[in-house]
Amino acid sequence: MNRTVDWAKLRADFPILDQKVHGKPLIYFDNAATSQKPRAVIQALVNYYERDNANVHRGIHELSMRATTAFEAARARTAKFINARSADEIIWTHGTTEGINLVASTWGAKHLQPGDVILLTEAEHHSNIVPWQLLAQRTGAKVAYIPVTGDEGTLDLSKLDSLLTSQVKLLSLVHISNSMGVVNPVAELCARARKLGIVTLVDGAQSAGHMPVDVQAIGCDFFAFSGHKICGPTGIGALYGRQEIMEKLPPYQGGGEMILTVGYDKTEFKSAPHRFEAGTPDISGPIGLHTAMDYLDAIGRDNIWKHDQELANYAYDQLAALQNIRLFGPKTGRAGLVSFLLKDVHAHDVVTLADQGGVALRGGHHCTQPLMHKLGVESTARASFYFYNTKAEVDRFVEVVKEIQKFFGG
Ligand code: PLP
């Protein structure tokens, strides 16, 4: 999409950004943790609760039909958002974490044997490590990791051939690393895995709302993402599963909504995706998410991606010019975030002092503790950007970092 975006005008869609924190204008750079919500999404939730609220699927009264129509329209919109072939390939979840756990519980329990290998990367979020460790304990499978190269955090693909053994049954990897800002070559890796009959899952938590995503072009079997990171409400996410795989999977949880018939001894289940959605679902969540997806695509995720990268490069170059700073992630091609450590200053101190200056950062292991250990650090400070952030905010953030260095005598 080749058109100019009025970024300042978009910013005005986010009421929360227009406030002071500790007497300073808020600079919200914690977007990798959760994004802010535009007025349109907040209003979609208000409209739903004020006009259409009812339970879905079971009712034949007007409100229930309206709620069901909106709920299923959101599923079709999600399929379009990531270019799935059909709405039947979209399962509602609470978020990325639940999507990955669902695959571990259903696909994993059905397909894994003792000695099988689940291949991850060393840069995974805990939500793409812990479910597999739990599954490995249950099934006797093992977890192995594609290594990353030092502080740059990119994958060391020279080890891939030796890691792609005939025991590997699943490759699950992050699209954009939340602590390093690395963009992994997921299409290339999924193609290599698929040639060997390995099932693939892509963790799209940091990519779905920041760049155009096409699950058919990526060629993955599963793709998980969270609504709250892409301007949608908290508590809603989606799992894409290729139809051929999903049709054969056992249910995730049992209960109402996911059944065709129930007897005292036996139950027949609905087909995918409804087989995986037991009980009353989050209804307002998909409706808010629908508006968020429309909102993002009206801007153009290609435009958002360029803007993200521009801010990240701008921030990286300014930080790199400072003394006594260690920067993480790739020098080029980074996604919209910068992770760093100031010499002899704990990341939590950086974040606490930045907060006093109105800048919301995140400090800690970013749920990538094994990667932090590998890099020999406990934590980093992270600034993560979205389309409503500006270069002027980055300038102020760099000033704040310099002030923190001065405060600590650096
Ligand atoms: N994967 C990555 C790369 C993430 O950054 C996150 C959240 O920060 C998650 C998974 C988990 O997402 P959620 O907590 O929304 O389930």
Tab-separated table of C-alpha atoms and ligand atoms in Angstrom:
chain	number	residue	atom	x	y	z
A	1	MET	CA	0.000	0.000	0.000
A	2	ASN	CA	1.643	3.194	-1.183
A	3	ARG	CA	-0.062	5.996	0.588
A	4	THR	CA	0.976	8.440	3.231
A	5	VAL	CA	-0.385	7.818	6.680
A	6	ASP	CA	-1.241	10.699	8.979
A	7	TRP	CA	0.346	9.159	12.073
A	8	ALA	CA	-0.404	12.159	14.301
A	9	LYS	CA	-4.102	11.879	13.449
A	10	LEU	CA	-4.084	8.171	14.338
A	11	ARG	CA	-2.510	8.929	17.680
A	12	ALA	CA	-5.545	11.022	18.563
A	13	ASP	CA	-7.625	7.813	18.311
A	14	PHE	CA	-5.972	6.585	21.530
A	15	PRO	CA	-7.423	8.496	24.484
A	16	ILE	CA	-5.057	6.844	26.982
A	17	LEU	CA	-1.990	8.400	25.352
A	18	ASP	CA	-3.193	11.887	26.167
A	19	GLN	CA	-2.150	12.024	29.820
A	20	LYS	CA	0.710	12.909	32.113
A	21	VAL	CA	2.547	10.406	34.303
A	22	HIS	CA	4.538	11.817	37.232
A	23	GLY	CA	3.876	15.236	35.724
A	24	LYS	CA	5.419	14.303	32.350
A	25	PRO	CA	3.644	13.475	29.067
A	26	LEU	CA	3.202	9.709	28.865
A	27	ILE	CA	5.474	7.948	26.385
A	28	TYR	CA	4.175	4.418	26.086
A	29	PHE	CA	7.009	2.134	24.930
A	30	ASP	CA	5.697	-1.145	26.373
A	31	ASN	CA	3.810	-2.243	23.291
A	32	ALA	CA	5.369	-5.702	23.106
A	33	ALA	CA	3.679	-6.428	26.445
A	34	THR	CA	0.322	-5.031	25.364
A	35	SER	CA	-0.853	-2.399	22.923
A	36	GLN	CA	-3.215	0.474	23.623
A	37	LYS	CA	-6.764	0.431	22.239
A	38	PRO	CA	-8.235	2.927	19.802
A	39	ARG	CA	-11.583	4.550	20.550
A	40	ALA	CA	-13.226	2.449	17.798
A	41	VAL	CA	-12.408	-0.795	19.645
A	42	ILE	CA	-13.586	0.578	22.993
A	43	GLN	CA	-16.798	1.738	21.294
A	44	ALA	CA	-17.356	-1.678	19.655
A	45	LEU	CA	-17.356	-3.230	23.145
A	46	VAL	CA	-19.739	-0.580	24.472
A	47	ASN	CA	-22.087	-1.074	21.487
A	48	TYR	CA	-22.088	-4.829	21.949
A	49	TYR	CA	-22.926	-4.633	25.658
A	50	GLU	CA	-25.434	-1.814	25.206
A	51	ARG	CA	-27.338	-3.338	22.269
A	52	ASP	CA	-26.544	-6.961	21.383
A	53	ASN	CA	-25.344	-8.854	24.452
A	54	ALA	CA	-26.650	-12.458	24.514
A	55	ASN	CA	-25.188	-15.938	24.473
A	56	VAL	CA	-24.129	-17.254	21.071
A	57	HIS	CA	-25.224	-20.268	19.002
A	58	ARG	CA	-27.966	-21.632	21.259
A	59	GLY	CA	-30.570	-18.913	21.116
A	60	ILE	CA	-33.059	-18.225	18.392
A	61	HIS	CA	-34.112	-14.831	19.652
A	62	GLU	CA	-33.027	-11.611	17.992
A	63	LEU	CA	-30.216	-10.657	20.394
A	64	SER	CA	-28.695	-14.120	20.342
A	65	MET	CA	-28.756	-14.137	16.575
A	66	ARG	CA	-27.092	-10.728	16.439
A	67	ALA	CA	-24.411	-11.837	18.894
A	68	THR	CA	-23.832	-15.072	16.966
A	69	THR	CA	-23.598	-13.266	13.636
A	70	ALA	CA	-21.053	-10.796	15.024
A	71	PHE	CA	-19.088	-13.563	16.759
A	72	GLU	CA	-18.798	-15.648	13.579
A	73	ALA	CA	-18.145	-12.588	11.395
A	74	ALA	CA	-15.124	-11.919	13.621
A	75	ARG	CA	-13.888	-15.447	12.948
A	76	ALA	CA	-14.162	-14.899	9.182
A	77	ARG	CA	-12.371	-11.538	9.587
A	78	THR	CA	-9.563	-13.249	11.491
A	79	ALA	CA	-9.173	-15.803	8.693
A	80	LYS	CA	-8.830	-12.907	6.233
A	81	PHE	CA	-6.390	-11.076	8.548
A	82	ILE	CA	-3.860	-13.911	8.321
A	83	ASN	CA	-5.006	-15.300	4.955
A	84	ALA	CA	-6.299	-18.633	6.225
A	85	ARG	CA	-8.348	-20.496	3.623
A	86	SER	CA	-11.455	-20.657	5.769
A	87	ALA	CA	-13.012	-19.394	8.993
A	88	ASP	CA	-13.121	-23.052	10.069
A	89	GLU	CA	-9.357	-22.851	10.509
A	90	ILE	CA	-9.685	-20.254	13.308
A	91	ILE	CA	-10.132	-21.334	16.933
A	92	TRP	CA	-10.801	-18.690	19.581
A	93	THR	CA	-8.383	-18.802	22.487
A	94	HIS	CA	-7.453	-16.521	25.382
A	95	GLY	CA	-4.273	-15.626	23.533
A	96	THR	CA	-1.017	-16.996	22.173
A	97	THR	CA	-0.321	-18.946	25.351
A	98	GLU	CA	-3.577	-20.834	25.200
A	99	GLY	CA	-3.185	-21.463	21.461
A	100	ILE	CA	0.158	-23.164	22.026
A	101	ASN	CA	-1.181	-25.130	25.005
A	102	LEU	CA	-4.122	-26.268	22.891
A	103	VAL	CA	-1.776	-27.672	20.238
A	104	ALA	CA	0.374	-29.327	22.913
A	105	SER	CA	-2.701	-30.929	24.512
A	106	THR	CA	-4.483	-32.097	21.379
A	107	TRP	CA	-1.930	-32.627	18.619
A	108	GLY	CA	0.840	-33.461	21.084
A	109	ALA	CA	-1.082	-36.062	23.043
A	110	LYS	CA	-2.184	-37.776	19.848
A	111	HIS	CA	1.087	-37.780	17.941
A	112	LEU	CA	4.057	-37.887	20.304
A	113	GLN	CA	5.857	-41.059	21.435
A	114	PRO	CA	8.810	-41.576	23.769
A	115	GLY	CA	12.003	-40.514	21.987
A	116	ASP	CA	10.281	-38.035	19.647
A	117	VAL	CA	11.750	-34.546	19.532
A	118	ILE	CA	10.008	-31.168	19.792
A	119	LEU	CA	12.323	-28.618	18.192
A	120	LEU	CA	12.200	-25.007	19.459
A	121	THR	CA	14.651	-22.121	19.324
A	122	GLU	CA	16.670	-20.698	22.197
A	123	ALA	CA	14.833	-17.386	21.852
A	124	GLU	CA	11.339	-18.613	22.660
A	125	HIS	CA	8.953	-16.935	25.072
A	126	HIS	CA	8.137	-19.142	28.070
A	127	SER	CA	4.743	-19.799	26.513
A	128	ASN	CA	6.497	-21.630	23.687
A	129	ILE	CA	8.766	-23.616	26.019
A	130	VAL	CA	6.830	-24.626	29.118
A	131	PRO	CA	3.842	-26.321	27.358
A	132	TRP	CA	6.329	-28.464	25.412
A	133	GLN	CA	8.328	-29.366	28.513
A	134	LEU	CA	5.080	-30.433	30.190
A	135	LEU	CA	4.127	-32.429	27.111
A	136	ALA	CA	7.579	-34.030	27.000
A	137	GLN	CA	7.148	-35.111	30.625
A	138	ARG	CA	3.778	-36.657	29.806
A	139	THR	CA	4.831	-38.446	26.609
A	140	GLY	CA	8.529	-39.244	27.017
A	141	ALA	CA	9.404	-36.912	24.127
A	142	LYS	CA	12.411	-34.566	24.315
A	143	VAL	CA	12.796	-30.859	23.711
A	144	ALA	CA	15.711	-29.584	21.585
A	145	TYR	CA	16.674	-26.042	20.599
A	146	ILE	CA	18.030	-24.283	17.512
A	147	PRO	CA	20.784	-22.066	18.978
A	148	VAL	CA	20.958	-18.305	18.676
A	149	THR	CA	24.132	-16.343	17.976
A	150	GLY	CA	25.115	-14.227	21.000
A	151	ASP	CA	23.777	-10.747	21.618
A	152	GLU	CA	22.370	-10.403	18.085
A	153	GLY	CA	19.861	-13.118	18.906
A	154	THR	CA	19.539	-14.379	15.318
A	155	LEU	CA	19.235	-18.123	14.720
A	156	ASP	CA	22.391	-20.098	14.027
A	157	LEU	CA	21.056	-22.032	11.047
A	158	SER	CA	24.380	-23.795	10.457
A	159	LYS	CA	23.210	-26.286	13.098
A	160	LEU	CA	19.828	-26.887	11.499
A	161	ASP	CA	20.664	-29.913	9.348
A	162	SER	CA	22.033	-31.838	12.311
A	163	LEU	CA	19.038	-30.848	14.448
A	164	LEU	CA	16.391	-31.861	11.894
A	165	THR	CA	16.639	-35.566	12.668
A	166	SER	CA	13.984	-38.146	11.863
A	167	GLN	CA	12.898	-37.989	15.536
A	168	VAL	CA	11.714	-34.395	15.192
A	169	LYS	CA	7.921	-34.338	15.002
A	170	LEU	CA	7.253	-30.672	15.650
A	171	LEU	CA	9.050	-27.392	15.001
A	172	SER	CA	7.613	-24.526	17.025
A	173	LEU	CA	9.222	-21.127	16.754
A	174	VAL	CA	8.685	-17.464	17.328
A	175	HIS	CA	8.097	-15.192	14.320
A	176	ILE	CA	9.424	-12.034	16.014
A	177	SER	CA	11.391	-12.401	19.227
A	178	ASN	CA	9.908	-10.240	21.986
A	179	SER	CA	13.206	-9.725	23.795
A	180	MET	CA	15.604	-9.328	20.828
A	181	GLY	CA	13.462	-7.964	18.000
A	182	VAL	CA	14.758	-10.659	15.621
A	183	VAL	CA	12.514	-11.546	12.678
A	184	ASN	CA	12.892	-15.252	12.017
A	185	PRO	CA	12.776	-16.680	8.464
A	186	VAL	CA	9.656	-18.685	9.313
A	187	ALA	CA	8.613	-19.483	5.722
A	188	GLU	CA	12.038	-20.935	4.928
A	189	LEU	CA	12.123	-22.974	8.142
A	190	CYS	CA	8.565	-24.254	7.744
A	191	ALA	CA	9.346	-25.319	4.165
A	192	ARG	CA	12.387	-27.276	5.340
A	193	ALA	CA	10.412	-28.890	8.144
A	194	ARG	CA	7.484	-29.753	5.922
A	195	LYS	CA	9.749	-31.577	3.438
A	196	LEU	CA	10.671	-33.869	6.329
A	197	GLY	CA	7.062	-34.362	7.441
A	198	ILE	CA	7.541	-32.195	10.554
A	199	VAL	CA	4.496	-30.291	11.810
A	200	THR	CA	5.097	-26.558	12.360
A	201	LEU	CA	3.770	-23.918	14.725
A	202	VAL	CA	4.573	-20.218	14.511
A	203	ASP	CA	4.202	-17.972	17.560
A	204	GLY	CA	2.861	-14.789	15.978
A	205	ALA	CA	2.358	-12.805	19.198
A	206	GLN	CA	4.720	-10.035	18.070
A	207	SER	CA	4.133	-10.231	14.336
A	208	ALA	CA	0.393	-10.463	13.700
A	209	GLY	CA	-0.389	-6.789	14.318
A	210	HIS	CA	2.913	-5.386	13.101
A	211	MET	CA	3.440	-6.810	9.615
A	212	PRO	CA	1.321	-8.419	6.904
A	213	VAL	CA	0.898	-12.087	7.826
A	214	ASP	CA	-0.061	-14.813	5.364
A	215	VAL	CA	-0.195	-18.256	6.947
A	216	GLN	CA	-0.437	-19.930	3.543
A	217	ALA	CA	2.724	-18.185	2.353
A	218	ILE	CA	4.477	-19.050	5.645
A	219	GLY	CA	3.332	-22.629	5.140
A	220	CYS	CA	2.885	-23.367	8.841
A	221	ASP	CA	0.389	-25.847	10.272
A	222	PHE	CA	-0.447	-23.686	13.298
A	223	PHE	CA	-0.153	-19.955	13.973
A	224	ALA	CA	-1.040	-18.419	17.352
A	225	PHE	CA	-1.552	-14.772	18.284
A	226	SER	CA	-3.084	-12.514	20.949
A	227	GLY	CA	-5.712	-9.806	20.461
A	228	HIS	CA	-4.429	-7.510	23.193
A	229	LYS	CA	-1.104	-6.960	21.404
A	230	ILE	CA	-2.831	-5.793	18.217
A	231	CYS	CA	-5.172	-3.089	19.569
A	232	GLY	CA	-7.836	-5.631	20.570
A	233	PRO	CA	-9.218	-6.466	24.025
A	234	THR	CA	-7.387	-8.621	26.548
A	235	GLY	CA	-8.474	-12.237	26.968
A	236	ILE	CA	-9.027	-13.024	23.302
A	237	GLY	CA	-6.676	-14.585	20.776
A	238	ALA	CA	-6.790	-16.917	17.836
A	239	LEU	CA	-5.165	-20.140	16.811
A	240	TYR	CA	-4.959	-20.955	13.125
A	241	GLY	CA	-4.800	-24.659	12.380
A	242	ARG	CA	-4.580	-26.101	8.874
A	243	GLN	CA	-7.900	-27.803	8.198
A	244	GLU	CA	-6.410	-31.174	7.248
A	245	ILE	CA	-4.678	-31.367	10.645
A	246	MET	CA	-7.466	-29.885	12.777
A	247	GLU	CA	-10.117	-32.251	11.483
A	248	LYS	CA	-8.240	-35.202	12.937
A	249	LEU	CA	-7.460	-33.735	16.361
A	250	PRO	CA	-9.252	-34.767	19.554
A	251	PRO	CA	-11.085	-32.070	21.593
A	252	TYR	CA	-9.213	-29.735	23.922
A	253	GLN	CA	-11.704	-29.288	26.762
A	254	GLY	CA	-15.094	-30.929	27.220
A	255	GLY	CA	-18.387	-29.156	27.902
A	256	GLY	CA	-21.280	-27.417	26.239
A	257	GLU	CA	-21.099	-25.966	22.722
A	258	MET	CA	-18.499	-28.426	21.407
A	259	ILE	CA	-20.828	-31.426	21.127
A	260	LEU	CA	-23.266	-32.853	18.591
A	261	THR	CA	-24.928	-35.353	20.930
A	262	VAL	CA	-24.232	-36.409	24.509
A	263	GLY	CA	-25.287	-39.705	26.077
A	264	TYR	CA	-24.492	-40.999	29.569
A	265	ASP	CA	-21.758	-43.183	28.071
A	266	LYS	CA	-20.659	-41.448	24.940
A	267	THR	CA	-20.382	-38.059	23.236
A	268	GLU	CA	-20.149	-37.085	19.586
A	269	PHE	CA	-18.200	-33.917	18.931
A	270	LYS	CA	-18.696	-31.068	16.503
A	271	SER	CA	-16.180	-30.567	13.728
A	272	ALA	CA	-13.393	-27.982	13.940
A	273	PRO	CA	-13.245	-25.238	15.069
A	274	HIS	CA	-16.268	-25.627	17.397
A	275	ARG	CA	-14.957	-28.938	18.764
A	276	PHE	CA	-12.164	-26.939	20.433
A	277	GLU	CA	-14.392	-24.287	22.029
A	278	ALA	CA	-16.142	-25.673	25.108
A	279	GLY	CA	-18.517	-23.557	27.166
A	280	THR	CA	-19.693	-19.999	26.695
A	281	PRO	CA	-16.894	-18.234	24.834
A	282	ASP	CA	-15.588	-14.715	25.170
A	283	ILE	CA	-18.080	-12.993	22.860
A	284	SER	CA	-17.197	-9.331	23.211
A	285	GLY	CA	-13.500	-10.211	22.698
A	286	PRO	CA	-13.827	-11.356	19.068
A	287	ILE	CA	-16.139	-8.424	18.352
A	288	GLY	CA	-13.582	-5.940	19.682
A	289	LEU	CA	-10.825	-7.800	17.871
A	290	HIS	CA	-12.761	-7.564	14.603
A	291	THR	CA	-12.764	-3.768	14.915
A	292	ALA	CA	-9.062	-3.802	15.804
A	293	MET	CA	-8.216	-5.823	12.692
A	294	ASP	CA	-10.261	-3.469	10.506
A	295	TYR	CA	-8.511	-0.528	12.134
A	296	LEU	CA	-5.009	-1.938	11.536
A	297	ASP	CA	-5.715	-2.928	7.963
A	298	ALA	CA	-7.154	0.510	7.197
A	299	ILE	CA	-3.692	1.848	8.105
A	300	GLY	CA	-1.995	-1.039	6.294
A	301	ARG	CA	0.230	-3.451	8.164
A	302	ASP	CA	2.946	-2.839	5.574
A	303	ASN	CA	2.865	0.836	6.609
A	304	ILE	CA	2.882	-0.119	10.296
A	305	TRP	CA	5.861	-2.406	9.714
A	306	LYS	CA	7.855	0.368	8.012
A	307	HIS	CA	6.983	2.814	10.794
A	308	ASP	CA	7.949	0.271	13.505
A	309	GLN	CA	11.300	-0.397	11.853
A	310	GLU	CA	12.012	3.278	11.323
A	311	LEU	CA	11.467	4.033	15.023
A	312	ALA	CA	13.505	1.006	16.111
A	313	ASN	CA	16.438	1.927	13.862
A	314	TYR	CA	16.248	5.536	14.970
A	315	ALA	CA	16.311	4.488	18.637
A	316	TYR	CA	19.010	1.849	18.109
A	317	ASP	CA	21.363	4.261	16.314
A	318	GLN	CA	21.055	6.865	19.063
A	319	LEU	CA	21.579	4.340	21.853
A	320	ALA	CA	24.513	2.776	19.995
A	321	ALA	CA	26.232	6.165	20.040
A	322	LEU	CA	26.256	6.161	23.878
A	323	GLN	CA	29.091	4.844	26.028
A	324	ASN	CA	28.625	2.009	28.517
A	325	ILE	CA	25.592	0.472	26.918
A	326	ARG	CA	25.071	-3.094	25.723
A	327	LEU	CA	22.538	-3.518	22.941
A	328	PHE	CA	20.766	-6.740	22.081
A	329	GLY	CA	19.230	-7.932	18.848
A	330	PRO	CA	20.347	-7.549	15.232
A	331	LYS	CA	21.988	-4.359	13.969
A	332	THR	CA	19.800	-4.394	10.869
A	333	GLY	CA	16.381	-5.809	10.022
A	334	ARG	CA	15.100	-5.522	13.570
A	335	ALA	CA	11.428	-5.378	14.448
A	336	GLY	CA	10.010	-2.460	16.434
A	337	LEU	CA	11.845	-2.831	19.698
A	338	VAL	CA	15.211	-2.170	21.329
A	339	SER	CA	16.615	-4.165	24.253
A	340	PHE	CA	19.561	-2.817	26.202
A	341	LEU	CA	21.550	-2.747	29.434
A	342	LEU	CA	23.431	0.178	30.932
A	343	LYS	CA	26.745	-0.702	32.516
A	344	ASP	CA	26.408	-1.274	36.265
A	345	VAL	CA	22.722	-0.295	36.294
A	346	HIS	CA	20.024	-2.901	36.883
A	347	ALA	CA	17.316	-2.958	34.191
A	348	HIS	CA	14.672	-2.429	36.884
A	349	ASP	CA	16.403	0.787	37.968
A	350	VAL	CA	16.389	1.990	34.357
A	351	VAL	CA	12.670	1.292	34.102
A	352	THR	CA	11.862	2.880	37.473
A	353	LEU	CA	13.733	6.072	36.638
A	354	ALA	CA	12.352	6.164	33.084
A	355	ASP	CA	8.864	5.951	34.589
A	356	GLN	CA	9.611	9.067	36.627
A	357	GLY	CA	10.311	10.747	33.290
A	358	GLY	CA	6.966	9.581	31.903
A	359	VAL	CA	8.481	6.801	29.778
A	360	ALA	CA	6.910	3.355	30.148
A	361	LEU	CA	9.562	0.691	29.441
A	362	ARG	CA	9.798	-2.924	30.514
A	363	GLY	CA	12.675	-4.423	32.458
A	364	GLY	CA	13.173	-8.075	33.242
A	365	HIS	CA	13.698	-11.385	31.488
A	366	HIS	CA	10.708	-10.733	29.183
A	367	CYS	CA	9.579	-14.341	29.726
A	368	THR	CA	12.728	-15.503	27.928
A	369	GLN	CA	14.710	-16.587	30.964
A	370	PRO	CA	16.717	-19.352	29.250
A	371	LEU	CA	17.859	-16.865	26.591
A	372	MET	CA	18.865	-14.346	29.272
A	373	HIS	CA	20.900	-17.054	31.008
A	374	LYS	CA	22.580	-17.939	27.728
A	375	LEU	CA	23.520	-14.281	27.223
A	376	GLY	CA	24.804	-14.145	30.791
A	377	VAL	CA	22.335	-11.510	31.963
A	378	GLU	CA	19.400	-11.522	34.329
A	379	SER	CA	17.352	-8.992	32.488
A	380	THR	CA	17.330	-6.194	29.940
A	381	ALA	CA	15.429	-2.928	29.589
A	382	ARG	CA	13.189	-2.860	26.545
A	383	ALA	CA	11.519	-0.090	24.569
A	384	SER	CA	8.926	-1.458	22.169
A	385	PHE	CA	7.102	0.670	19.634
A	386	TYR	CA	3.827	0.827	17.754
A	387	PHE	CA	2.431	3.027	15.039
A	388	TYR	CA	1.171	5.712	17.446
A	389	ASN	CA	4.710	6.355	18.725
A	390	THR	CA	6.809	9.154	17.279
A	391	LYS	CA	10.438	10.096	16.666
A	392	ALA	CA	10.016	12.963	19.140
A	393	GLU	CA	9.151	10.358	21.783
A	394	VAL	CA	12.273	8.388	20.884
A	395	ASP	CA	14.343	11.584	21.285
A	396	ARG	CA	12.851	12.135	24.737
A	397	PHE	CA	13.461	8.493	25.657
A	398	VAL	CA	17.137	8.771	24.660
A	399	GLU	CA	17.424	11.948	26.753
A	400	VAL	CA	15.958	10.044	29.700
A	401	VAL	CA	18.465	7.214	29.189
A	402	LYS	CA	21.303	9.764	29.209
A	403	GLU	CA	19.917	11.309	32.416
A	404	ILE	CA	19.832	7.851	34.020
A	405	GLN	CA	23.453	7.268	33.024
A	406	LYS	CA	24.408	10.611	34.566
A	407	PHE	CA	22.471	9.780	37.733
A	408	PHE	CA	24.472	6.578	38.122
A	409	GLY	CA	27.700	8.399	37.323
A	410	GLY	CA	28.084	6.719	33.898
B	1	PLP	N1	4.999	-15.226	22.546
B	1	PLP	C1	5.610	-14.045	22.478
B	1	PLP	C2	6.726	-13.859	21.507
B	1	PLP	C3	5.208	-12.999	23.300
B	1	PLP	O1	5.841	-11.818	23.229
B	1	PLP	C4	4.147	-13.212	24.202
B	1	PLP	C5	3.730	-12.146	25.142
B	1	PLP	O2	4.478	-11.260	25.454
B	1	PLP	C6	3.521	-14.455	24.216
B	1	PLP	C7	3.973	-15.442	23.381
B	1	PLP	C8	2.381	-14.748	25.145
B	1	PLP	O3	1.270	-13.989	24.800
B	1	PLP	P1	-0.017	-13.962	25.746
B	1	PLP	O4	0.475	-13.621	27.123
B	1	PLP	O5	-0.877	-12.899	25.152
B	1	PLP	O6	-0.630	-15.318	25.677
